[in-house]
CSV table of C-alpha atoms in Angstrom, one decimal:
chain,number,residue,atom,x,y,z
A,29,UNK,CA,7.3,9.4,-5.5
A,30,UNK,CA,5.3,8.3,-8.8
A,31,UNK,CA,6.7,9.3,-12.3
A,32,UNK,CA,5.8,12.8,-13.4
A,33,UNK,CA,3.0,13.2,-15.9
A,34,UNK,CA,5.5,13.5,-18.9
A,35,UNK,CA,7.5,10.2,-17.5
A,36,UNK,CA,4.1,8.4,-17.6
A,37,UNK,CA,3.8,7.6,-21.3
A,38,UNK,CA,7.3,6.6,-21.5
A,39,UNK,CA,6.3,4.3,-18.6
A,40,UNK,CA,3.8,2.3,-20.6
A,41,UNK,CA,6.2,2.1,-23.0
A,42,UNK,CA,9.4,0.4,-21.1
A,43,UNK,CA,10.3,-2.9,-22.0
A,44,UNK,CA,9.9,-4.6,-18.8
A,45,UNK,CA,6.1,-3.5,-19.4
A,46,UNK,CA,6.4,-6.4,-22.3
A,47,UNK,CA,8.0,-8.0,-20.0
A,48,UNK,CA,5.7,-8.1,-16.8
A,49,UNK,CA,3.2,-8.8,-19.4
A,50,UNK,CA,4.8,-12.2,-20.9
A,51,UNK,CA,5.5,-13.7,-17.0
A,52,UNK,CA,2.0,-12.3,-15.7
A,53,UNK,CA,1.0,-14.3,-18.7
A,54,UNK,CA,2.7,-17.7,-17.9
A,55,UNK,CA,0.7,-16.9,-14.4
A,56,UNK,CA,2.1,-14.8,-11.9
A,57,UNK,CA,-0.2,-12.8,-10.4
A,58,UNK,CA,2.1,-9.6,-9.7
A,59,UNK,CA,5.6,-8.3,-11.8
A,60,UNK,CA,7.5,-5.8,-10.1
A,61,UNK,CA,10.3,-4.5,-12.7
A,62,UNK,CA,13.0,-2.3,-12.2
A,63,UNK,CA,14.1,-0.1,-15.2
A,64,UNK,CA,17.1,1.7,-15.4
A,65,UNK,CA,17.7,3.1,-18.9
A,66,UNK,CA,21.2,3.9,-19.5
A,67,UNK,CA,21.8,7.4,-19.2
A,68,UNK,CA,18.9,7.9,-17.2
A,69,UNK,CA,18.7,10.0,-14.2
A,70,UNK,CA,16.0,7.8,-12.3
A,71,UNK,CA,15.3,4.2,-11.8
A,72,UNK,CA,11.8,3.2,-11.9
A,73,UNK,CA,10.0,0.6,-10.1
A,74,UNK,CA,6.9,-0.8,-11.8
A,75,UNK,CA,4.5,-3.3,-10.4
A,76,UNK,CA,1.9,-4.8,-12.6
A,77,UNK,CA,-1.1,-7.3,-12.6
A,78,UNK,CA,-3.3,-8.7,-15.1
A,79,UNK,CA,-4.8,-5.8,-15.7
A,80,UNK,CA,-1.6,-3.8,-16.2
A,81,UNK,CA,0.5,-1.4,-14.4
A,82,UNK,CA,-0.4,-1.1,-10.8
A,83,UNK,CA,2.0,1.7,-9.8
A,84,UNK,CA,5.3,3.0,-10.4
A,85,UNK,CA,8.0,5.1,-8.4
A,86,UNK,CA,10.6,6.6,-9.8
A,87,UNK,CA,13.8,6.9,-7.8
A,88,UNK,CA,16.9,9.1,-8.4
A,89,UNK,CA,20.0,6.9,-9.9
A,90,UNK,CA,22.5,6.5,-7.1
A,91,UNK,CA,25.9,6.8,-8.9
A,92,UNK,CA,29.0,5.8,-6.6
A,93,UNK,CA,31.8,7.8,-7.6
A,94,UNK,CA,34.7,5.6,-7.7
A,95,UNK,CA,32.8,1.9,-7.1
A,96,UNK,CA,30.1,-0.1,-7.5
A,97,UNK,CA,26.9,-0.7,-5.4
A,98,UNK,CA,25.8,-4.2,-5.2
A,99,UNK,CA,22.9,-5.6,-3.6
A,100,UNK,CA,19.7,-3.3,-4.5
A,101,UNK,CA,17.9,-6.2,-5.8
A,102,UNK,CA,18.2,-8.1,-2.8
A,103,UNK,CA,17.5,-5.1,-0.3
A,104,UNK,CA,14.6,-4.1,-2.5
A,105,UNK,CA,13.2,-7.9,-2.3
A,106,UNK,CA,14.1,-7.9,1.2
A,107,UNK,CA,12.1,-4.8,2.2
A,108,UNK,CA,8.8,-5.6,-0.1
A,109,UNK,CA,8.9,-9.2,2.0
A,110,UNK,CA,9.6,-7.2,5.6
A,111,UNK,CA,6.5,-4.8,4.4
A,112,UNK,CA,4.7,-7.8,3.4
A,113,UNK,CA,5.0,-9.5,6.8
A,114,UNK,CA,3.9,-6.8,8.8
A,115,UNK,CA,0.4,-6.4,7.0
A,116,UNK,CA,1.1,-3.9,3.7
A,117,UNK,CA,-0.6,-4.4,0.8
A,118,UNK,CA,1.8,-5.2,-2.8
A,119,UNK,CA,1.2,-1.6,-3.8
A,120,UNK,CA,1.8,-0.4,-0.5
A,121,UNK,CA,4.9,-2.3,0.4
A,122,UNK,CA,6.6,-2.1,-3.0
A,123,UNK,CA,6.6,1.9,-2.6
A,124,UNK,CA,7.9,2.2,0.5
A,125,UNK,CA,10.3,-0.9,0.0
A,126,UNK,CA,11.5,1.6,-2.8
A,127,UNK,CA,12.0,4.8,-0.9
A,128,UNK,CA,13.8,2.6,1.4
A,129,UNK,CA,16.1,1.2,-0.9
A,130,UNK,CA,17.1,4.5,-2.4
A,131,UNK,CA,17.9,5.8,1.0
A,132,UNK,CA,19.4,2.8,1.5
A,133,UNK,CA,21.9,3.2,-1.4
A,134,UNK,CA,22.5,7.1,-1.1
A,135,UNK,CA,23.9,6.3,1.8
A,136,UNK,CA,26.1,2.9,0.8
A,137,UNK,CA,29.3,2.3,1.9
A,138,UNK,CA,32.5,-0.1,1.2
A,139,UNK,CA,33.2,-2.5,4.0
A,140,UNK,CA,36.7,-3.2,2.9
A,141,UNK,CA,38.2,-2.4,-0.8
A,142,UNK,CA,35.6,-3.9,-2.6
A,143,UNK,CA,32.0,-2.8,-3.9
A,144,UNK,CA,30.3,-0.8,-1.7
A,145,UNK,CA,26.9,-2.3,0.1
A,146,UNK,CA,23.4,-0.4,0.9
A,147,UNK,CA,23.5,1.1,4.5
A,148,UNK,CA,20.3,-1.0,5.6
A,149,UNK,CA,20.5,0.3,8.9
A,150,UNK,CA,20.7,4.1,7.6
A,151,UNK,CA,17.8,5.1,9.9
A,152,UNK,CA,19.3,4.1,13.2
A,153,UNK,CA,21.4,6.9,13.3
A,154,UNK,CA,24.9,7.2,14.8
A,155,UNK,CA,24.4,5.9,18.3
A,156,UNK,CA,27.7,7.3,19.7
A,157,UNK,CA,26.4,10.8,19.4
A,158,UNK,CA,22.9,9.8,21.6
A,159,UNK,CA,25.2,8.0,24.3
A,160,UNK,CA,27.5,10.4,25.2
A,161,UNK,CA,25.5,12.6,27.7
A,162,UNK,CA,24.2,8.8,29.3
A,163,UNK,CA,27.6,8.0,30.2
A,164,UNK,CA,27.6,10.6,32.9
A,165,UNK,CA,27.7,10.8,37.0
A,166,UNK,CA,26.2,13.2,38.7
């Protein structure tokens, strides 16, 4: 999902754009920054080049009640390398690595009484439910 057209100027105008600018300028040839203003309802992923912004996709903040999330970063990395692997191109792979990691996150959960985790296997589904007519004898 890209930014609305009345996001898009406020996209040009994030800091990480200065940001992707000053590392693309010690010579990496793609930035992908995450910015998530305080107070803001969306997170946006931004991925730029030497010639400037690329793309961006903005995500709805994912707010856990009563803990944290940790590990976004890493799924997000994660995902954009998986993408990559399989043949995507940056653009490509950094938008769906995003979709994934907010799916990812809405559906997070604690595995003991610490922060909660993204669900990175969200998509497979509970398998109990597909196994229980299998089971049977006729």
């Amino acid at each position: 999902v890209s930014l609305a057209d009345d996001d898009e100027d406020r996209s040009h105008d994030l800091p990480a754009a200065a940001c992707a600018r000053e590392i693309i300028g010690w010579g990496a040839e793609l930035v992908l920054m995450t910015d998530a203003e305080p107070g803001s309802s969306l997170v946006i992923n931004a991925l730029y080049d030497e010639t400037g912004m690329l793309r961006n996709d903005s995500l709805p903040r994912v707010d856990a009640v009563s803990t944290r999330i940790h590990g976004a970063g890493d799924t997000l990395s994660a995902a954009i390398a998986g993408l990559l692997a399989q043949g995507l191109d940056v653009p490509e792979a950094s938008q769906e690595a995003s979709q994934y990691t907010a799916a990812a996150l809405v559906h997070a959960f604690s595995a003991g009484i610490g922060v909660a985790i993204p669900d990175r296997l969200f998509w497979a589904g509970d398998d109990d439910e597909d196994d229980e007519g299998s089971n049977d004898v006729n």
